[in-house]
PDB file of C-alpha atoms in Angstrom:
ATOM      1  CA  MET S 108     -30.859 -39.994 -40.001  1.00 53.00           C
ATOM      2  CA  THR S 109     -29.781 -37.276 -37.575  1.00 78.00           C
ATOM      3  CA  LEU S 110     -29.303 -37.862 -33.859  1.00 80.00           C
ATOM      4  CA  LEU S 111     -32.470 -35.875 -33.138  1.00 80.00           C
ATOM      5  CA  ASN S 112     -34.529 -37.972 -35.542  1.00 84.00           C
ATOM      6  CA  THR S 113     -33.107 -41.149 -34.035  1.00 88.00           C
ATOM      7  CA  LEU S 114     -34.064 -40.050 -30.537  1.00 87.00           C
ATOM      8  CA  LEU S 115     -37.515 -39.010 -31.712  1.00 90.00           C
ATOM      9  CA  ALA S 116     -38.007 -42.380 -33.372  1.00 90.00           C
ATOM     10  CA  LEU S 117     -36.877 -44.301 -30.283  1.00 91.00           C
ATOM     11  CA  THR S 118     -39.342 -42.391 -28.088  1.00 93.00           C
ATOM     12  CA  ASN S 119     -42.237 -42.333 -30.545  1.00 92.00           C
ATOM     13  CA  PHE S 120     -44.628 -44.095 -28.177  1.00 93.00           C
ATOM     14  CA  ARG S 121     -48.285 -44.569 -29.014  1.00 92.00           C
ATOM     15  CA  SER S 122     -49.218 -42.197 -26.171  1.00 93.00           C
ATOM     16  CA  PRO S 123     -48.473 -38.494 -26.919  1.00 91.00           C
ATOM     17  CA  PHE S 124     -48.124 -38.054 -23.158  1.00 95.00           C
ATOM     18  CA  LEU S 125     -45.293 -40.595 -22.884  1.00 96.00           C
ATOM     19  CA  ARG S 126     -43.624 -39.239 -26.039  1.00 95.00           C
ATOM     20  CA  THR S 127     -42.799 -36.115 -24.057  1.00 96.00           C
ATOM     21  CA  LEU S 128     -42.606 -37.337 -20.455  1.00 97.00           C
ATOM     22  CA  VAL S 129     -40.158 -40.214 -20.975  1.00 97.00           C
ATOM     23  CA  PRO S 130     -37.531 -38.257 -22.997  1.00 96.00           C
ATOM     24  CA  SER S 131     -37.767 -35.314 -20.569  1.00 97.00           C
ATOM     25  CA  ILE S 132     -36.962 -37.549 -17.607  1.00 97.00           C
ATOM     26  CA  GLY S 133     -34.346 -39.428 -19.617  1.00 96.00           C
ATOM     27  CA  LEU S 134     -32.580 -36.143 -20.351  1.00 97.00           C
ATOM     28  CA  ALA S 135     -32.027 -35.603 -16.618  1.00 97.00           C
ATOM     29  CA  TYR S 136     -30.024 -38.822 -16.355  1.00 97.00           C
ATOM     30  CA  ALA S 137     -28.193 -38.170 -19.625  1.00 96.00           C
ATOM     31  CA  ILE S 138     -26.996 -34.737 -18.489  1.00 97.00           C
ATOM     32  CA  GLN S 139     -25.926 -36.011 -15.092  1.00 97.00           C
ATOM     33  CA  ALA S 140     -24.062 -38.933 -16.646  1.00 96.00           C
ATOM     34  CA  GLY S 141     -22.334 -36.554 -19.067  1.00 96.00           C
ATOM     35  CA  VAL S 142     -21.173 -34.270 -16.258  1.00 96.00           C
ATOM     36  CA  ALA S 143     -20.295 -37.167 -13.968  1.00 95.00           C
ATOM     37  CA  ALA S 144     -17.693 -38.637 -16.356  1.00 94.00           C
ATOM     38  CA  PRO S 145     -15.185 -35.724 -16.295  1.00 94.00           C
ATOM     39  CA  SER S 146     -16.034 -34.925 -12.670  1.00 92.00           C
ATOM     40  CA  ILE S 147     -15.067 -38.426 -11.586  1.00 91.00           C
ATOM     41  CA  LEU S 148     -11.974 -38.351 -13.791  1.00 89.00           C
ATOM     42  CA  PHE S 149     -10.699 -35.111 -12.226  1.00 89.00           C
ATOM     43  CA  GLN S 150     -12.224 -35.751  -8.781  1.00 87.00           C
ATOM     44  CA  SER S 151     -13.952 -32.371  -8.868  1.00 87.00           C
ATOM     45  CA  GLU S 152     -17.461 -31.379  -7.781  1.00 84.00           C
ATOM     46  CA  ARG S 153     -17.072 -27.971  -9.410  1.00 85.00           C
ATOM     47  CA  PHE S 154     -19.932 -28.457 -11.865  1.00 88.00           C
ATOM     48  CA  TYR S 155     -22.240 -30.577  -9.702  1.00 89.00           C
ATOM     49  CA  ASP S 156     -24.604 -27.842  -8.553  1.00 85.00           C
ATOM     50  CA  LEU S 157     -24.385 -25.995 -11.851  1.00 89.00           C
ATOM     51  CA  SER S 158     -25.345 -29.195 -13.649  1.00 92.00           C
ATOM     52  CA  GLY S 159     -28.356 -29.485 -11.349  1.00 92.00           C
ATOM     53  CA  SER S 160     -29.626 -26.076 -12.423  1.00 93.00           C
ATOM     54  CA  LEU S 161     -28.848 -26.893 -16.063  1.00 95.00           C
ATOM     55  CA  THR S 162     -30.796 -30.141 -15.774  1.00 96.00           C
ATOM     56  CA  TYR S 163     -33.847 -28.404 -14.338  1.00 96.00           C
ATOM     57  CA  LEU S 164     -33.819 -25.832 -17.130  1.00 97.00           C
ATOM     58  CA  SER S 165     -33.075 -28.319 -19.921  1.00 97.00           C
ATOM     59  CA  CYS S 166     -35.712 -30.883 -18.937  1.00 97.00           C
ATOM     60  CA  THR S 167     -38.352 -28.188 -18.537  1.00 98.00           C
ATOM     61  CA  ALA S 168     -37.492 -26.652 -21.911  1.00 97.00           C
ATOM     62  CA  LEU S 169     -37.503 -30.049 -23.633  1.00 97.00           C
ATOM     63  CA  SER S 170     -40.935 -30.883 -22.231  1.00 97.00           C
ATOM     64  CA  LEU S 171     -42.248 -27.643 -23.723  1.00 96.00           C
ATOM     65  CA  TYR S 172     -40.604 -27.803 -27.129  1.00 95.00           C
ATOM     66  CA  LEU S 173     -40.508 -31.541 -27.853  1.00 94.00           C
ATOM     67  CA  PRO S 174     -44.014 -31.743 -29.390  1.00 92.00           C
ATOM     68  CA  THR S 175     -43.074 -28.958 -31.826  1.00 91.00           C
ATOM     69  CA  LEU S 176     -39.748 -30.630 -32.600  1.00 91.00           C
ATOM     70  CA  ARG S 177     -41.641 -33.817 -33.460  1.00 90.00           C
ATOM     71  CA  ALA S 178     -44.071 -31.917 -35.676  1.00 87.00           C
ATOM     72  CA  ARG S 179     -41.232 -30.144 -37.473  1.00 86.00           C
ATOM     73  CA  ALA S 180     -39.314 -33.404 -37.979  1.00 86.00           C
ATOM     74  CA  ALA S 181     -42.407 -35.123 -39.351  1.00 82.00           C
ATOM     75  CA  ALA S 182     -43.178 -32.206 -41.669  1.00 81.00           C
ATOM     76  CA  ALA S 183     -39.600 -32.111 -42.940  1.00 80.00           C
ATOM     77  CA  THR S 184     -39.731 -35.825 -43.740  1.00 77.00           C
ATOM     78  CA  VAL S 185     -43.040 -35.593 -45.596  1.00 74.00           C
ATOM     79  CA  SER S 186     -42.394 -32.383 -47.522  1.00 64.00           C
ATOM     80  CA  ALA S 187     -38.666 -32.928 -48.096  1.00 63.00           C
ATOM     81  CA  GLY S 188     -38.069 -29.204 -47.695  1.00 58.00           C
ATOM     82  CA  THR S 189     -40.831 -28.078 -50.044  1.00 59.00           C
ATOM     83  CA  ALA S 190     -43.143 -26.700 -47.348  1.00 64.00           C
ATOM     84  CA  ALA S 191     -42.742 -24.381 -44.398  1.00 74.00           C
ATOM     85  CA  LEU S 192     -42.128 -26.134 -41.090  1.00 80.00           C
ATOM     86  CA  PRO S 193     -44.470 -25.586 -38.125  1.00 82.00           C
ATOM     87  CA  ALA S 194     -43.469 -22.481 -36.164  1.00 85.00           C
ATOM     88  CA  TYR S 195     -42.427 -22.603 -32.527  1.00 89.00           C
ATOM     89  CA  PRO S 196     -45.111 -21.261 -30.159  1.00 92.00           C
ATOM     90  CA  SER S 197     -44.540 -17.821 -28.644  1.00 92.00           C
ATOM     91  CA  LEU S 198     -43.887 -17.751 -24.912  1.00 93.00           C
ATOM     92  CA  LEU S 199     -45.386 -14.286 -24.500  1.00 93.00           C
ATOM     93  CA  ALA S 200     -48.441 -14.994 -26.634  1.00 93.00           C
ATOM     94  CA  SER S 201     -49.039 -18.218 -24.731  1.00 95.00           C
ATOM     95  CA  LEU S 202     -49.366 -16.322 -21.448  1.00 94.00           C
ATOM     96  CA  ALA S 203     -52.832 -15.278 -22.551  1.00 95.00           C
ATOM     97  CA  SER S 204     -53.710 -18.531 -24.311  1.00 95.00           C
ATOM     98  CA  LYS S 205     -55.724 -21.598 -23.352  1.00 95.00           C
ATOM     99  CA  GLY S 206     -53.512 -23.561 -25.755  1.00 94.00           C
ATOM    100  CA  GLY S 207     -53.729 -24.736 -29.313  1.00 90.00           C
ATOM    101  CA  VAL S 208     -51.697 -25.725 -32.351  1.00 85.00           C
ATOM    102  CA  GLN S 209     -49.486 -22.620 -32.255  1.00 88.00           C
ATOM    103  CA  ALA S 210     -49.575 -21.850 -28.533  1.00 94.00           C
ATOM    104  CA  TRP S 211     -49.031 -23.496 -25.180  1.00 96.00           C
ATOM    105  CA  ASN S 212     -51.569 -23.376 -22.413  1.00 97.00           C
ATOM    106  CA  TRP S 213     -50.592 -20.487 -20.124  1.00 98.00           C
ATOM    107  CA  ARG S 214     -50.169 -22.864 -17.187  1.00 98.00           C
ATOM    108  CA  GLN S 215     -47.406 -24.704 -19.052  1.00 98.00           C
ATOM    109  CA  VAL S 216     -45.479 -21.470 -19.539  1.00 98.00           C
ATOM    110  CA  VAL S 217     -46.056 -20.052 -16.053  1.00 98.00           C
ATOM    111  CA  LEU S 218     -45.123 -23.231 -14.167  1.00 98.00           C
ATOM    112  CA  SER S 219     -42.091 -23.767 -16.411  1.00 98.00           C
ATOM    113  CA  ALA S 220     -41.003 -20.183 -15.687  1.00 97.00           C
ATOM    114  CA  ALA S 221     -41.548 -20.785 -11.963  1.00 97.00           C
ATOM    115  CA  VAL S 222     -39.104 -23.694 -12.108  1.00 97.00           C
ATOM    116  CA  ALA S 223     -36.608 -21.654 -14.139  1.00 95.00           C
ATOM    117  CA  ILE S 224     -36.667 -18.824 -11.590  1.00 95.00           C
ATOM    118  CA  TRP S 225     -36.036 -21.253  -8.757  1.00 94.00           C
ATOM    119  CA  ALA S 226     -33.296 -23.121 -10.623  1.00 91.00           C
ATOM    120  CA  THR S 227     -31.021 -20.111 -11.100  1.00 84.00           C
ATOM    121  CA  ARG S 228     -29.112 -20.751  -7.913  1.00 70.00           C
ATOM    122  CA  HIS S 229     -26.408 -23.148  -6.852  1.00 55.00           C
ATOM    123  CA  GLY S 230     -23.853 -23.653  -4.123  1.00 50.00           C
ATOM    124  CA  ARG S 231     -21.347 -26.119  -2.714  1.00 49.00           C
ATOM    125  CA  ASP S 232     -21.564 -29.051  -0.329  1.00 52.00           C
ATOM    126  CA  SER S 233     -18.469 -29.923   1.712  1.00 51.00           C
ATOM    127  CA  ARG S 234     -19.502 -33.585   1.863  1.00 60.00           C
ATOM    128  CA  PHE S 235     -18.045 -33.998  -1.604  1.00 68.00           C
ATOM    129  CA  ASP S 236     -14.675 -33.886   0.136  1.00 66.00           C
ATOM    130  CA  GLU S 237     -15.508 -37.366   1.404  1.00 71.00           C
ATOM    131  CA  ILE S 238     -17.029 -38.969  -1.698  1.00 82.00           C
ATOM    132  CA  ARG S 239     -15.319 -37.444  -4.726  1.00 80.00           C
ATOM    133  CA  THR S 240     -12.373 -39.863  -4.394  1.00 82.00           C
ATOM    134  CA  SER S 241     -14.752 -42.832  -4.672  1.00 85.00           C
ATOM    135  CA  PRO S 242     -16.029 -43.188  -8.280  1.00 88.00           C
ATOM    136  CA  PRO S 243     -19.067 -45.351  -7.342  1.00 89.00           C
ATOM    137  CA  LYS S 244     -20.176 -42.954  -4.591  1.00 89.00           C
ATOM    138  CA  PHE S 245     -19.508 -39.906  -6.753  1.00 90.00           C
ATOM    139  CA  LEU S 246     -21.464 -41.393  -9.650  1.00 92.00           C
ATOM    140  CA  GLY S 247     -24.252 -42.205  -7.209  1.00 92.00           C
ATOM    141  CA  ALA S 248     -24.415 -38.542  -6.212  1.00 91.00           C
ATOM    142  CA  PHE S 249     -24.960 -37.492  -9.830  1.00 94.00           C
ATOM    143  CA  PHE S 250     -27.677 -40.074 -10.419  1.00 94.00           C
ATOM    144  CA  ALA S 251     -29.263 -39.095  -7.109  1.00 93.00           C
ATOM    145  CA  GLN S 252     -29.387 -35.552  -8.437  1.00 93.00           C
ATOM    146  CA  ALA S 253     -31.048 -36.781 -11.653  1.00 96.00           C
ATOM    147  CA  THR S 254     -33.677 -38.550  -9.535  1.00 96.00           C
ATOM    148  CA  TRP S 255     -34.157 -35.425  -7.422  1.00 94.00           C
ATOM    149  CA  VAL S 256     -34.716 -33.312 -10.528  1.00 96.00           C
ATOM    150  CA  SER S 257     -37.113 -35.848 -12.035  1.00 97.00           C
ATOM    151  CA  LEU S 258     -39.268 -36.151  -8.916  1.00 97.00           C
ATOM    152  CA  CYS S 259     -39.368 -32.414  -8.234  1.00 96.00           C
ATOM    153  CA  LEU S 260     -40.200 -31.643 -11.861  1.00 97.00           C
ATOM    154  CA  LEU S 261     -42.750 -34.428 -12.292  1.00 98.00           C
ATOM    155  CA  PRO S 262     -45.892 -32.252 -11.947  1.00 98.00           C
ATOM    156  CA  VAL S 263     -44.544 -29.734 -14.463  1.00 98.00           C
ATOM    157  CA  LEU S 264     -43.294 -32.398 -16.863  1.00 98.00           C
ATOM    158  CA  ALA S 265     -46.662 -34.166 -16.650  1.00 98.00           C
ATOM    159  CA  LEU S 266     -48.510 -30.935 -17.394  1.00 98.00           C
ATOM    160  CA  ASN S 267     -46.193 -30.052 -20.291  1.00 97.00           C
ATOM    161  CA  SER S 268     -46.568 -33.580 -21.692  1.00 97.00           C
ATOM    162  CA  ILE S 269     -50.299 -33.099 -22.230  1.00 96.00           C
ATOM    163  CA  PRO S 270     -50.874 -31.735 -25.753  1.00 95.00           C
ATOM    164  CA  ALA S 271     -51.683 -28.020 -25.669  1.00 95.00           C
ATOM    165  CA  THR S 272     -54.583 -28.654 -28.021  1.00 94.00           C
ATOM    166  CA  THR S 273     -56.111 -30.907 -25.363  1.00 96.00           C
ATOM    167  CA  LEU S 274     -55.547 -28.355 -22.595  1.00 97.00           C
ATOM    168  CA  SER S 275     -57.413 -25.729 -24.625  1.00 96.00           C
ATOM    169  CA  ALA S 276     -60.659 -27.343 -23.431  1.00 97.00           C
ATOM    170  CA  LEU S 277     -59.935 -26.213 -19.847  1.00 97.00           C
ATOM    171  CA  PRO S 278     -61.400 -23.018 -18.347  1.00 97.00           C
ATOM    172  CA  PHE S 279     -58.900 -20.172 -18.590  1.00 97.00           C
ATOM    173  CA  LEU S 280     -58.616 -19.802 -14.802  1.00 97.00           C
ATOM    174  CA  THR S 281     -59.588 -22.058 -11.907  1.00 97.00           C
ATOM    175  CA  LEU S 282     -59.356 -21.903  -8.120  1.00 98.00           C
ATOM    176  CA  THR S 283     -56.391 -24.299  -8.044  1.00 98.00           C
ATOM    177  CA  ASP S 284     -54.546 -22.017 -10.473  1.00 98.00           C
ATOM    178  CA  VAL S 285     -54.969 -19.066  -8.122  1.00 98.00           C
ATOM    179  CA  ILE S 286     -54.057 -21.033  -4.992  1.00 98.00           C
ATOM    180  CA  GLY S 287     -51.049 -22.647  -6.670  1.00 98.00           C
ATOM    181  CA  VAL S 288     -49.595 -19.418  -8.036  1.00 98.00           C
ATOM    182  CA  LEU S 289     -50.121 -17.580  -4.737  1.00 98.00           C
ATOM    183  CA  LEU S 290     -48.439 -20.398  -2.798  1.00 98.00           C
ATOM    184  CA  TYR S 291     -45.476 -20.284  -5.169  1.00 98.00           C
ATOM    185  CA  ILE S 292     -45.109 -16.500  -4.936  1.00 97.00           C
ATOM    186  CA  GLY S 293     -45.474 -16.577  -1.173  1.00 97.00           C
ATOM    187  CA  GLY S 294     -43.052 -19.474  -0.794  1.00 96.00           C
ATOM    188  CA  ILE S 295     -40.273 -18.138  -2.979  1.00 96.00           C
ATOM    189  CA  GLY S 296     -40.682 -14.663  -1.455  1.00 95.00           C
ATOM    190  CA  PHE S 297     -40.530 -16.123   2.065  1.00 95.00           C
ATOM    191  CA  GLU S 298     -37.419 -18.119   1.205  1.00 94.00           C
ATOM    192  CA  ALA S 299     -35.685 -15.190  -0.495  1.00 93.00           C
ATOM    193  CA  THR S 300     -36.381 -12.940   2.492  1.00 95.00           C
ATOM    194  CA  ALA S 301     -35.099 -15.544   4.935  1.00 93.00           C
ATOM    195  CA  ASP S 302     -31.939 -16.049   2.868  1.00 91.00           C
ATOM    196  CA  LYS S 303     -31.330 -12.296   2.732  1.00 93.00           C
ATOM    197  CA  GLN S 304     -31.766 -11.945   6.480  1.00 93.00           C
ATOM    198  CA  LYS S 305     -29.406 -14.843   7.107  1.00 92.00           C
ATOM    199  CA  SER S 306     -26.750 -13.431   4.753  1.00 91.00           C
ATOM    200  CA  GLN S 307     -26.989 -10.033   6.434  1.00 92.00           C
ATOM    201  CA  TRP S 308     -26.690 -11.595   9.884  1.00 92.00           C
ATOM    202  CA  MET S 309     -23.623 -13.601   8.858  1.00 91.00           C
ATOM    203  CA  GLU S 310     -21.988 -10.529   7.320  1.00 91.00           C
ATOM    204  CA  GLU S 311     -22.616  -8.538  10.500  1.00 87.00           C
ATOM    205  CA  LYS S 312     -21.124 -11.324  12.593  1.00 86.00           C
ATOM    206  CA  LYS S 313     -18.086 -11.423  10.327  1.00 87.00           C
ATOM    207  CA  ASN S 314     -17.660  -7.680  10.841  1.00 87.00           C
ATOM    208  CA  LYS S 315     -17.898  -8.111  14.649  1.00 83.00           C
ATOM    209  CA  LYS S 316     -21.202  -6.210  14.858  1.00 83.00           C
ATOM    210  CA  HIS S 317     -22.652  -8.938  17.095  1.00 86.00           C
ATOM    211  CA  ASN S 318     -21.592 -12.194  18.708  1.00 84.00           C
ATOM    212  CA  GLU S 319     -24.912 -14.050  18.544  1.00 85.00           C
ATOM    213  CA  ASP S 320     -24.769 -17.812  18.182  1.00 82.00           C
ATOM    214  CA  PHE S 321     -28.155 -18.037  16.472  1.00 86.00           C
ATOM    215  CA  LEU S 322     -30.200 -15.794  14.208  1.00 89.00           C
ATOM    216  CA  THR S 323     -33.392 -14.859  16.036  1.00 86.00           C
ATOM    217  CA  ARG S 324     -34.476 -11.771  14.106  1.00 89.00           C
ATOM    218  CA  GLY S 325     -36.967 -11.231  11.300  1.00 91.00           C
ATOM    219  CA  LEU S 326     -38.521 -14.390   9.920  1.00 92.00           C
ATOM    220  CA  TRP S 327     -36.015 -16.390  11.943  1.00 92.00           C
ATOM    221  CA  SER S 328     -37.765 -15.238  15.116  1.00 89.00           C
ATOM    222  CA  LYS S 329     -40.963 -16.890  13.878  1.00 87.00           C
ATOM    223  CA  SER S 330     -39.540 -20.147  12.544  1.00 85.00           C
ATOM    224  CA  ARG S 331     -36.436 -22.223  13.150  1.00 85.00           C
ATOM    225  CA  HIS S 332     -36.062 -22.779   9.408  1.00 88.00           C
ATOM    226  CA  PRO S 333     -38.099 -20.189   7.471  1.00 92.00           C
ATOM    227  CA  ASN S 334     -36.145 -20.972   4.300  1.00 91.00           C
ATOM    228  CA  TYR S 335     -37.220 -24.610   4.578  1.00 92.00           C
ATOM    229  CA  PHE S 336     -40.821 -23.489   4.933  1.00 94.00           C
ATOM    230  CA  GLY S 337     -40.541 -21.286   1.848  1.00 95.00           C
ATOM    231  CA  GLU S 338     -38.909 -24.079  -0.173  1.00 95.00           C
ATOM    232  CA  SER S 339     -41.610 -26.583   0.678  1.00 96.00           C
ATOM    233  CA  THR S 340     -44.372 -24.031   0.075  1.00 97.00           C
ATOM    234  CA  LEU S 341     -43.227 -23.004  -3.405  1.00 97.00           C
ATOM    235  CA  TRP S 342     -43.118 -26.611  -4.604  1.00 98.00           C
ATOM    236  CA  THR S 343     -46.536 -27.174  -3.039  1.00 98.00           C
ATOM    237  CA  GLY S 344     -47.799 -24.251  -5.105  1.00 98.00           C
ATOM    238  CA  ILE S 345     -46.429 -25.724  -8.344  1.00 98.00           C
ATOM    239  CA  ALA S 346     -47.920 -29.120  -7.484  1.00 98.00           C
ATOM    240  CA  THR S 347     -51.303 -27.594  -6.620  1.00 98.00           C
ATOM    241  CA  ALA S 348     -51.589 -25.766  -9.940  1.00 98.00           C
ATOM    242  CA  ALA S 349     -50.523 -28.875 -11.872  1.00 98.00           C
ATOM    243  CA  ALA S 350     -52.790 -31.210  -9.901  1.00 98.00           C
ATOM    244  CA  GLY S 351     -55.752 -28.960 -10.629  1.00 98.00           C
ATOM    245  CA  VAL S 352     -55.283 -29.892 -14.292  1.00 98.00           C
ATOM    246  CA  LEU S 353     -54.169 -33.516 -14.007  1.00 98.00           C
ATOM    247  CA  VAL S 354     -57.259 -34.652 -12.077  1.00 98.00           C
ATOM    248  CA  THR S 355     -59.762 -33.087 -14.497  1.00 97.00           C
ATOM    249  CA  ASN S 356     -61.409 -34.984 -17.314  1.00 97.00           C
ATOM    250  CA  VAL S 357     -59.274 -32.972 -19.740  1.00 97.00           C
ATOM    251  CA  GLY S 358     -56.072 -33.847 -17.895  1.00 97.00           C
ATOM    252  CA  GLN S 359     -57.016 -37.505 -17.604  1.00 97.00           C
ATOM    253  CA  SER S 360     -57.750 -37.665 -21.324  1.00 96.00           C
ATOM    254  CA  GLY S 361     -54.481 -35.921 -22.193  1.00 96.00           C
ATOM    255  CA  MET S 362     -52.491 -38.425 -20.141  1.00 96.00           C
ATOM    256  CA  GLY S 363     -54.372 -41.406 -21.524  1.00 95.00           C
ATOM    257  CA  PHE S 364     -55.813 -42.221 -18.088  1.00 96.00           C
ATOM    258  CA  SER S 365     -59.246 -43.739 -17.582  1.00 93.00           C
ATOM    259  CA  GLY S 366     -60.647 -41.011 -15.365  1.00 94.00           C
ATOM    260  CA  SER S 367     -61.476 -43.538 -12.644  1.00 96.00           C
ATOM    261  CA  LEU S 368     -60.908 -42.802  -8.971  1.00 97.00           C
ATOM    262  CA  GLY S 369     -57.657 -44.759  -9.057  1.00 96.00           C
ATOM    263  CA  ALA S 370     -56.463 -42.838 -12.130  1.00 96.00           C
ATOM    264  CA  ARG S 371     -57.244 -39.497 -10.511  1.00 97.00           C
ATOM    265  CA  LEU S 372     -55.454 -40.542  -7.320  1.00 97.00           C
ATOM    266  CA  GLY S 373     -52.497 -41.555  -9.478  1.00 96.00           C
ATOM    267  CA  ALA S 374     -52.526 -38.083 -11.051  1.00 97.00           C
ATOM    268  CA  LEU S 375     -52.568 -36.524  -7.592  1.00 97.00           C
ATOM    269  CA  ALA S 376     -49.604 -38.692  -6.639  1.00 97.00           C
ATOM    270  CA  MET S 377     -47.687 -37.519  -9.713  1.00 96.00           C
ATOM    271  CA  ALA S 378     -48.163 -33.938  -8.563  1.00 97.00           C
ATOM    272  CA  GLY S 379     -47.797 -34.540  -4.837  1.00 97.00           C
ATOM    273  CA  VAL S 380     -44.530 -36.469  -5.039  1.00 97.00           C
ATOM    274  CA  SER S 381     -42.695 -33.208  -5.714  1.00 97.00           C
ATOM    275  CA  PRO S 382     -43.428 -31.268  -2.487  1.00 97.00           C
ATOM    276  CA  ALA S 383     -43.450 -34.516  -0.504  1.00 96.00           C
ATOM    277  CA  PHE S 384     -39.948 -35.420  -1.686  1.00 95.00           C
ATOM    278  CA  VAL S 385     -38.638 -31.883  -1.140  1.00 94.00           C
ATOM    279  CA  THR S 386     -40.049 -31.781   2.382  1.00 93.00           C
ATOM    280  CA  PHE S 387     -38.576 -35.213   3.126  1.00 92.00           C
ATOM    281  CA  LEU S 388     -35.106 -34.044   2.029  1.00 90.00           C
ATOM    282  CA  LEU S 389     -35.410 -30.890   4.118  1.00 89.00           C
ATOM    283  CA  PHE S 390     -36.459 -32.809   7.226  1.00 84.00           C
ATOM    284  CA  LYS S 391     -33.544 -35.184   6.660  1.00 80.00           C
ATOM    285  CA  ASN S 392     -31.230 -32.151   6.391  1.00 64.00           C
ATOM    286  CA  THR S 393     -29.784 -33.011   2.971  1.00 60.00           C
ATOM    287  CA  PRO S 394     -27.583 -30.052   1.899  1.00 56.00           C
ATOM    288  CA  MET S 395     -26.270 -32.012  -1.107  1.00 54.00           C
ATOM    289  CA  PHE S 396     -29.529 -31.053  -2.794  1.00 56.00           C
ATOM    290  CA  PHE S 397     -30.148 -27.727  -1.040  1.00 55.00           C
ATOM    291  CA  PRO S 398     -26.643 -26.310  -0.439  1.00 53.00           C
ATOM    292  CA  LYS S 399     -27.839 -22.787   0.274  1.00 53.00           C
ATOM    293  CA  LEU S 400     -30.549 -23.652   2.779  1.00 55.00           C
TER     294      LEU S 400
END
C-alpha cells in the first residue's frame, strides 16, 4: 500500500466533510513540523515565512483535490488498472459551474484563488533573533504558524470539504457571494495601495527627499493603519462568501449538520473565526504573522 493510500485509509471518516477537512488541517502541521526540524537544527528562520505561504497554498490545493484523489484511489483498487480513472476537474471550466461529478462549484475555485493570491508574499521578522536559539520556542513559532494558517483558512477549507455534487443544488449567485467578493477585492486593493504608498515614502526618505517622521499622505492620511484595514477586510470578504453557503440547508447537509439554529451558528463561527483571528493579531501588533504590514 502506497503512502497516499495509507493516508487516505487513515482519514476515511464516515463523513465526507471530515474526510477532506481533517487531512487539510493536518497538512498544515505536517508541513510546519517538516520545515521546523532543519530550521531548529541550523538555527535559521530563512524558510519560516516561505513555509507559511507554501502551507496556505498546499492546504487549499489539498482541500480541492482530495475528493478526486480518493475517487481515483478507489477506482484503481476496484478495477486493478482495467478502467480509466476519474479525471481531475478543470479549474477554468469550474468557474462557470454550480458543481458536479467532474467540476467544482465556482465558489470553491474563486475563494481558493483568493487565498492563493494573498499567500504569494512573505517577509522577515527580527524577533526570530531572540527565539531561534531556543528549540522549544522556535518549534512553538512553527506550530503557531500552522494554527494561524488553519484558522484563517477554515472558511475556505470548510467550503471545499463539502462535496461539489452537494453544492450544485445552490443558486449560481447569491447576495453574500457578491458582497464577499467585493469586500475581498476592495480589501486586497486597499492593502496593496497602502503598501505601495508606504514603500514609496520609505524610498523617498532613504533618498533624502523628505525628513518626515510619519507617513501622512494618500490612504495613510485617512487611516493610521490602512494596510491593517485592507487585511481585515479581505478576510471578511472570504468569510462572508463562505458563510453564505455554510448556513444554507445545502451547506448544512454537506457538512453533516442538523440545520438547527445551533448548527447554523456553528457554521457562522467556522467562517467568522478567520477575520476575527486576523483582526485580533493585527490589534495585538503581531508581525511574526504579518511581517510586511
